[in-house]
mmCIF file of C-alpha atoms and ligand atoms in Angstrom:
data_model
loop_
_atom_site.group_PDB
_atom_site.id
_atom_site.type_symbol
_atom_site.label_atom_id
_atom_site.label_comp_id
_atom_site.label_asym_id
_atom_site.label_seq_id
_atom_site.Cartn_x
_atom_site.Cartn_y
_atom_site.Cartn_z
ATOM 1 C CA MET A 1 -29.604 -3.310 9.167
ATOM 2 C CA THR A 2 -28.532 -1.849 5.835
ATOM 3 C CA ALA A 3 -30.580 1.384 6.406
ATOM 4 C CA PHE A 4 -28.574 1.998 9.517
ATOM 5 C CA TRP A 5 -25.234 1.826 7.387
ATOM 6 C CA ASP A 6 -27.098 3.919 4.699
ATOM 7 C CA GLY A 7 -27.110 6.861 7.063
ATOM 8 C CA GLN A 8 -24.193 6.939 8.090
ATOM 9 C CA ALA A 9 -22.255 6.639 4.540
ATOM 10 C CA GLU A 10 -22.148 10.092 4.160
ATOM 11 C CA ARG A 11 -20.489 11.191 7.511
ATOM 12 C CA PHE A 12 -18.413 8.110 7.135
ATOM 13 C CA ASP A 13 -17.074 8.635 4.346
ATOM 14 C CA ARG A 14 -16.317 12.468 5.599
ATOM 15 C CA ASP A 15 -14.739 10.859 8.180
ATOM 16 C CA ALA A 16 -12.664 8.101 6.776
ATOM 17 C CA ARG A 17 -10.886 10.678 3.680
ATOM 18 C CA SER A 18 -9.296 12.499 6.596
ATOM 19 C CA HIS A 19 -7.072 9.655 7.865
ATOM 20 C CA GLY A 20 -6.653 9.689 11.519
ATOM 21 C CA GLU A 21 -2.921 8.172 13.172
ATOM 22 C CA VAL A 22 -5.039 4.376 13.472
ATOM 23 C CA TYR A 23 -5.640 4.640 9.796
ATOM 24 C CA ASP A 24 -2.132 5.423 9.262
ATOM 25 C CA LYS A 25 -0.575 2.170 11.554
ATOM 26 C CA THR A 26 -3.562 -0.058 9.868
ATOM 27 C CA ILE A 27 -2.917 1.137 6.138
ATOM 28 C CA ALA A 28 1.547 0.683 7.481
ATOM 29 C CA ARG A 29 1.561 -2.829 9.115
ATOM 30 C CA ALA A 30 -1.062 -4.080 6.206
ATOM 31 C CA ALA A 31 1.654 -3.119 4.143
ATOM 32 C CA ALA A 32 4.278 -4.937 5.473
ATOM 33 C CA LEU A 33 2.408 -8.236 5.939
ATOM 34 C CA LEU A 34 1.041 -7.988 2.317
ATOM 35 C CA SER A 35 2.970 -8.794 -1.071
ATOM 36 C CA PRO A 36 2.313 -7.067 -4.733
ATOM 37 C CA SER A 37 1.122 -10.506 -5.829
ATOM 38 C CA ASP A 38 -1.218 -10.938 -2.904
ATOM 39 C CA THR A 39 -5.147 -10.870 -4.315
ATOM 40 C CA VAL A 40 -7.582 -9.101 -0.808
ATOM 41 C CA LEU A 41 -10.689 -9.692 -0.011
ATOM 42 C CA ASP A 42 -11.685 -6.268 2.292
ATOM 43 C CA PHE A 43 -14.820 -7.372 4.106
ATOM 44 C CA GLY A 44 -17.288 -4.637 5.266
ATOM 45 C CA CYS A 45 -15.155 -1.991 3.399
ATOM 46 C CA ALA A 46 -17.780 0.639 4.125
ATOM 47 C CA THR A 47 -16.893 4.116 1.817
ATOM 48 C CA GLY A 48 -12.972 1.486 0.928
ATOM 49 C CA GLU A 49 -11.161 3.560 2.389
ATOM 50 C CA TYR A 50 -8.511 1.173 3.513
ATOM 51 C CA SER A 51 -9.103 -0.280 0.013
ATOM 52 C CA VAL A 52 -7.655 1.922 -2.252
ATOM 53 C CA GLY A 53 -5.268 2.548 0.707
ATOM 54 C CA ILE A 54 -3.736 -0.811 0.618
ATOM 55 C CA ALA A 55 -4.516 -1.042 -3.334
ATOM 56 C CA GLY A 56 -1.007 -0.208 -4.385
ATOM 57 C CA HIS A 57 1.046 -2.826 -2.206
ATOM 58 C CA VAL A 58 -0.913 -5.561 -4.058
ATOM 59 C CA ALA A 59 -2.402 -7.129 -7.144
ATOM 60 C CA SER A 60 -6.087 -6.195 -6.435
ATOM 61 C CA VAL A 61 -8.776 -5.602 -4.044
ATOM 62 C CA HIS A 62 -12.259 -7.124 -3.935
ATOM 63 C CA GLY A 63 -14.298 -4.623 -1.047
ATOM 64 C CA ILE A 64 -17.245 -5.989 -0.166
ATOM 65 C CA ASP A 65 -20.586 -4.363 1.422
ATOM 66 C CA LEU A 66 -24.143 -4.540 2.531
ATOM 67 C CA SER A 67 -24.689 -0.753 2.520
ATOM 68 C CA PRO A 68 -25.290 0.016 -1.117
ATOM 69 C CA LYS A 69 -24.937 4.058 -0.225
ATOM 70 C CA MET A 70 -21.318 2.881 1.467
ATOM 71 C CA ILE A 71 -20.602 0.914 -1.872
ATOM 72 C CA GLY A 72 -21.673 4.357 -3.792
ATOM 73 C CA PHE A 73 -18.825 5.991 -2.138
ATOM 74 C CA ALA A 74 -16.169 3.449 -2.101
ATOM 75 C CA GLU A 75 -16.563 3.404 -6.073
ATOM 76 C CA LYS A 76 -16.311 7.034 -6.196
ATOM 77 C CA ASN A 77 -13.457 6.492 -4.217
ATOM 78 C CA ALA A 78 -11.545 4.267 -6.359
ATOM 79 C CA ARG A 79 -12.568 6.581 -9.572
ATOM 80 C CA GLU A 80 -11.407 9.778 -8.051
ATOM 81 C CA ARG A 81 -7.710 8.059 -7.147
ATOM 82 C CA GLY A 82 -7.760 6.789 -10.812
ATOM 83 C CA LEU A 83 -7.322 2.924 -9.251
ATOM 84 C CA GLU A 84 -8.023 -0.257 -11.821
ATOM 85 C CA ASN A 85 -6.768 -3.143 -9.921
ATOM 86 C CA VAL A 86 -9.806 -2.645 -6.849
ATOM 87 C CA GLN A 87 -13.377 -3.724 -7.306
ATOM 88 C CA PHE A 88 -16.376 -3.023 -5.165
ATOM 89 C CA SER A 89 -19.607 -5.468 -4.309
ATOM 90 C CA ARG A 90 -22.591 -4.781 -2.655
ATOM 91 C CA THR A 91 -22.792 -8.349 -1.260
ATOM 92 C CA ASP A 92 -22.235 -10.534 2.042
ATOM 93 C CA LEU A 93 -19.313 -12.972 2.594
ATOM 94 C CA LEU A 94 -22.177 -15.915 2.188
ATOM 95 C CA ASP A 95 -22.119 -14.292 -1.836
ATOM 96 C CA ALA A 96 -21.350 -17.795 -4.054
ATOM 97 C CA SER A 97 -19.848 -16.326 -6.318
ATOM 98 C CA LEU A 98 -16.510 -15.361 -4.020
ATOM 99 C CA SER A 99 -14.793 -18.425 -5.099
ATOM 100 C CA ALA A 100 -12.820 -21.087 -2.112
ATOM 101 C CA GLY A 101 -9.770 -20.626 -2.269
ATOM 102 C CA SER A 102 -9.957 -17.295 -4.262
ATOM 103 C CA PHE A 103 -8.344 -14.624 -1.892
ATOM 104 C CA SER A 104 -4.857 -14.618 -0.278
ATOM 105 C CA ALA A 105 -5.751 -12.217 2.076
ATOM 106 C CA VAL A 106 -8.680 -10.252 3.941
ATOM 107 C CA LEU A 107 -9.071 -7.375 5.655
ATOM 108 C CA ALA A 108 -11.765 -7.859 8.462
ATOM 109 C CA PHE A 109 -11.552 -4.155 10.096
ATOM 110 C CA ASN A 110 -14.211 -3.301 12.635
ATOM 111 C CA ILE A 111 -17.176 -5.799 11.368
ATOM 112 C CA PHE A 112 -16.836 -9.172 13.856
ATOM 113 C CA HIS A 113 -18.421 -7.259 16.539
ATOM 114 C CA LEU A 114 -21.015 -6.700 14.113
ATOM 115 C CA LEU A 115 -22.331 -10.236 13.085
ATOM 116 C CA PRO A 116 -25.068 -12.343 14.255
ATOM 117 C CA ASP A 117 -22.891 -15.030 14.285
ATOM 118 C CA ALA A 118 -18.586 -14.212 14.251
ATOM 119 C CA GLN A 119 -17.463 -17.913 14.077
ATOM 120 C CA LYS A 120 -19.467 -18.542 11.042
ATOM 121 C CA ALA A 121 -17.848 -15.647 9.009
ATOM 122 C CA LEU A 122 -14.312 -16.699 10.205
ATOM 123 C CA THR A 123 -15.253 -20.413 8.982
ATOM 124 C CA ARG A 124 -16.348 -18.520 5.559
ATOM 125 C CA VAL A 125 -13.098 -16.050 5.372
ATOM 126 C CA HIS A 126 -10.972 -19.930 6.083
ATOM 127 C CA ASP A 127 -12.687 -20.945 3.501
ATOM 128 C CA LEU A 128 -11.988 -17.673 0.698
ATOM 129 C CA LEU A 129 -8.418 -18.117 1.600
ATOM 130 C CA THR A 130 -6.215 -19.639 -0.270
ATOM 131 C CA SER A 131 -3.505 -22.602 2.145
ATOM 132 C CA GLY A 132 -1.932 -20.220 4.031
ATOM 133 C CA GLY A 133 -3.576 -17.265 3.299
ATOM 134 C CA LEU A 134 -3.359 -13.849 6.037
ATOM 135 C CA LEU A 135 -6.774 -12.649 8.123
ATOM 136 C CA LEU A 136 -5.814 -8.864 8.711
ATOM 137 C CA SER A 137 -8.201 -8.206 11.429
ATOM 138 C CA GLN A 138 -9.191 -5.288 13.636
ATOM 139 C CA THR A 139 -12.007 -6.097 16.077
ATOM 140 C CA PRO A 140 -13.768 -4.151 19.185
ATOM 141 C CA CYS A 141 -14.021 -6.237 21.898
ATOM 142 C CA LEU A 142 -16.224 -4.844 23.795
ATOM 143 C CA GLY A 143 -16.708 -6.871 26.550
ATOM 144 C CA GLU A 144 -13.532 -5.797 28.210
ATOM 145 C CA ARG A 145 -15.695 -2.945 29.232
ATOM 146 C CA PRO A 146 -17.076 -1.803 32.469
ATOM 147 C CA LEU A 147 -20.672 -3.557 32.293
ATOM 148 C CA LEU A 148 -22.115 0.183 33.180
ATOM 149 C CA TYR A 149 -21.283 1.209 29.388
ATOM 150 C CA ASN A 150 -22.646 -1.747 27.532
ATOM 151 C CA LEU A 151 -25.630 -1.273 29.470
ATOM 152 C CA LEU A 152 -25.985 1.990 28.143
ATOM 153 C CA LEU A 153 -25.522 1.155 24.238
ATOM 154 C CA ARG A 154 -27.956 -1.474 24.670
ATOM 155 C CA PRO A 155 -31.264 0.179 24.798
ATOM 156 C CA ALA A 156 -29.850 1.623 21.073
ATOM 157 C CA SER A 157 -29.492 -2.254 20.191
ATOM 158 C CA VAL A 158 -32.917 -3.889 21.167
ATOM 159 C CA LEU A 159 -35.147 -1.122 19.602
ATOM 160 C CA GLY A 160 -33.335 -1.348 16.146
ATOM 161 C CA PHE A 161 -31.187 2.351 15.800
ATOM 162 C CA MET A 162 -28.329 0.994 16.018
ATOM 163 C CA PRO A 163 -26.712 -2.853 14.785
ATOM 164 C CA LYS A 164 -26.718 -5.538 17.412
ATOM 165 C CA ILE A 165 -22.435 -5.115 19.198
ATOM 166 C CA LEU A 166 -21.236 -8.581 20.205
ATOM 167 C CA LYS A 167 -19.319 -7.735 23.362
ATOM 168 C CA LEU A 168 -16.288 -10.165 22.199
ATOM 169 C CA ARG A 169 -13.619 -10.460 25.212
ATOM 170 C CA ILE A 170 -10.417 -10.419 24.057
ATOM 171 C CA ALA A 171 -9.098 -14.452 24.717
ATOM 172 C CA ASP A 172 -12.673 -15.553 23.446
ATOM 173 C CA PHE A 173 -12.370 -13.993 20.070
ATOM 174 C CA GLU A 174 -7.983 -15.303 20.082
ATOM 175 C CA GLU A 175 -10.258 -18.520 20.896
ATOM 176 C CA LEU A 176 -12.959 -18.380 18.116
ATOM 177 C CA VAL A 177 -10.180 -16.945 15.680
ATOM 178 C CA SER A 178 -8.035 -20.541 16.496
ATOM 179 C CA HIS A 179 -11.293 -22.887 16.200
ATOM 180 C CA SER A 180 -11.522 -21.783 12.941
ATOM 181 C CA GLY A 181 -8.320 -22.827 11.654
ATOM 182 C CA PHE A 182 -5.883 -19.749 12.184
ATOM 183 C CA ASP A 183 -2.537 -20.041 13.049
ATOM 184 C CA ILE A 184 -2.424 -17.112 15.349
ATOM 185 C CA VAL A 185 0.927 -14.775 14.462
ATOM 186 C CA GLU A 186 0.491 -11.069 15.827
ATOM 187 C CA SER A 187 -2.190 -9.968 18.283
ATOM 188 C CA MET A 188 -2.468 -6.543 20.471
ATOM 189 C CA GLY A 189 -3.880 -3.644 21.337
ATOM 190 C CA TRP A 190 -4.472 -1.495 18.440
ATOM 191 C CA GLU A 191 -5.728 1.756 20.527
ATOM 192 C CA ASP A 192 -4.873 3.917 22.852
ATOM 193 C CA ASP A 193 -8.740 4.917 23.933
ATOM 194 C CA ALA A 194 -10.637 1.217 23.300
ATOM 195 C CA PRO A 195 -10.571 -1.732 23.142
ATOM 196 C CA VAL A 196 -9.904 -3.234 19.776
ATOM 197 C CA GLN A 197 -7.855 -5.729 19.206
ATOM 198 C CA TRP A 198 -5.506 -6.063 16.503
ATOM 199 C CA ILE A 199 -5.479 -9.462 15.228
ATOM 200 C CA VAL A 200 -3.094 -11.444 11.955
ATOM 201 C CA ALA A 201 -4.035 -15.558 11.836
ATOM 202 C CA ARG A 202 -2.200 -17.617 9.005
ATOM 203 C CA LYS A 203 -5.044 -20.219 7.813
ATOM 204 C CA ARG A 204 -3.882 -23.327 8.779
HETATM 205 C C1 LIG B 301 -17.909 -0.012 11.200
HETATM 206 S S1 LIG B 301 -17.760 -0.302 9.426
HETATM 207 C C2 LIG B 301 -16.408 -0.661 9.005
HETATM 208 C C3 LIG B 301 -15.798 0.456 8.182
HETATM 209 C C4 LIG B 301 -14.357 -0.222 7.602
HETATM 210 N N1 LIG B 301 -13.515 -2.460 7.627
HETATM 211 C C5 LIG B 301 -13.931 0.379 8.336
HETATM 212 O O1 LIG B 301 -13.020 -0.440 9.497
HETATM 213 O O2 LIG B 301 -13.674 1.323 8.621
HETATM 214 C C6 LIG B 301 -18.725 -1.714 9.377
HETATM 215 C C7 LIG B 301 -19.573 -1.873 7.475
HETATM 216 O O3 LIG B 301 -19.815 -3.427 7.797
HETATM 217 C C8 LIG B 301 -21.203 -3.558 6.893
HETATM 218 N N2 LIG B 301 -21.613 -4.596 7.654
HETATM 219 C C9 LIG B 301 -22.301 -4.651 7.945
HETATM 220 N N3 LIG B 301 -22.399 -6.457 8.205
HETATM 221 C C10 LIG B 301 -21.567 -6.982 7.103
HETATM 222 C C11 LIG B 301 -21.862 -7.490 6.384
HETATM 223 N N4 LIG B 301 -22.769 -9.314 6.539
HETATM 224 N N5 LIG B 301 -21.404 -8.302 5.268
HETATM 225 C C12 LIG B 301 -21.018 -6.860 4.472
HETATM 226 N N6 LIG B 301 -21.260 -5.930 5.403
HETATM 227 C C13 LIG B 301 -21.604 -5.994 6.450
HETATM 228 C C14 LIG B 301 -21.645 -1.960 7.338
HETATM 229 O O4 LIG B 301 -22.496 -1.498 5.731
HETATM 230 C C15 LIG B 301 -20.560 -1.316 7.686
HETATM 231 O O5 LIG B 301 -20.220 -0.577 6.282
#
């Protein structure tokens, strides 16, 4: 699916730079939860808009994404803003160069529903966090949408035009997070017109 996201990168960069209400709310909440000593991993960082947005509130940010085009825009983004505590890598969560216990917080925005195995990803996030580290996530839970809506999306995924999307239900996703070794500290709807769940969870 790298080609799909490469194809989205230019539009994504343009849209992300125009910071909507959800972006501002997310950065404000993340900044309130994090501190200047935090080392942050931004998983599925795309063009790095959240990475650069949070950089001024923490010690360092490492954004990772599978799409080379997204990473190219992210690097340009950080350069343009003169940020020196942000780095980006074209890789995924399982990259062995990411060491266990090396991040005090992980941002995972709009990514878990795109993965073939969300449980495996959550386990890896748990492994990468320091003891007591925080997962800040924002996850479309399309299992909450009417069945007809999901059926309409299906042909594009089956034909490979769009990534396969997990139809998560909120309660099931919360269960997955808890089951992966986290205590949920916040869980709430994050958008007025879409079933996107904001979950903050602390590594047990
Ligand atoms: C919907 S975008 C979300 C971007 C950003 N976190 C946000 O909320 O604006 C999903 C991003 O995840 C990346 N991605 C998908 N699967 C991935 C994986 N297994 N590892 C790393 N990045 C991945 C895609 O390339 C894409 O840039």
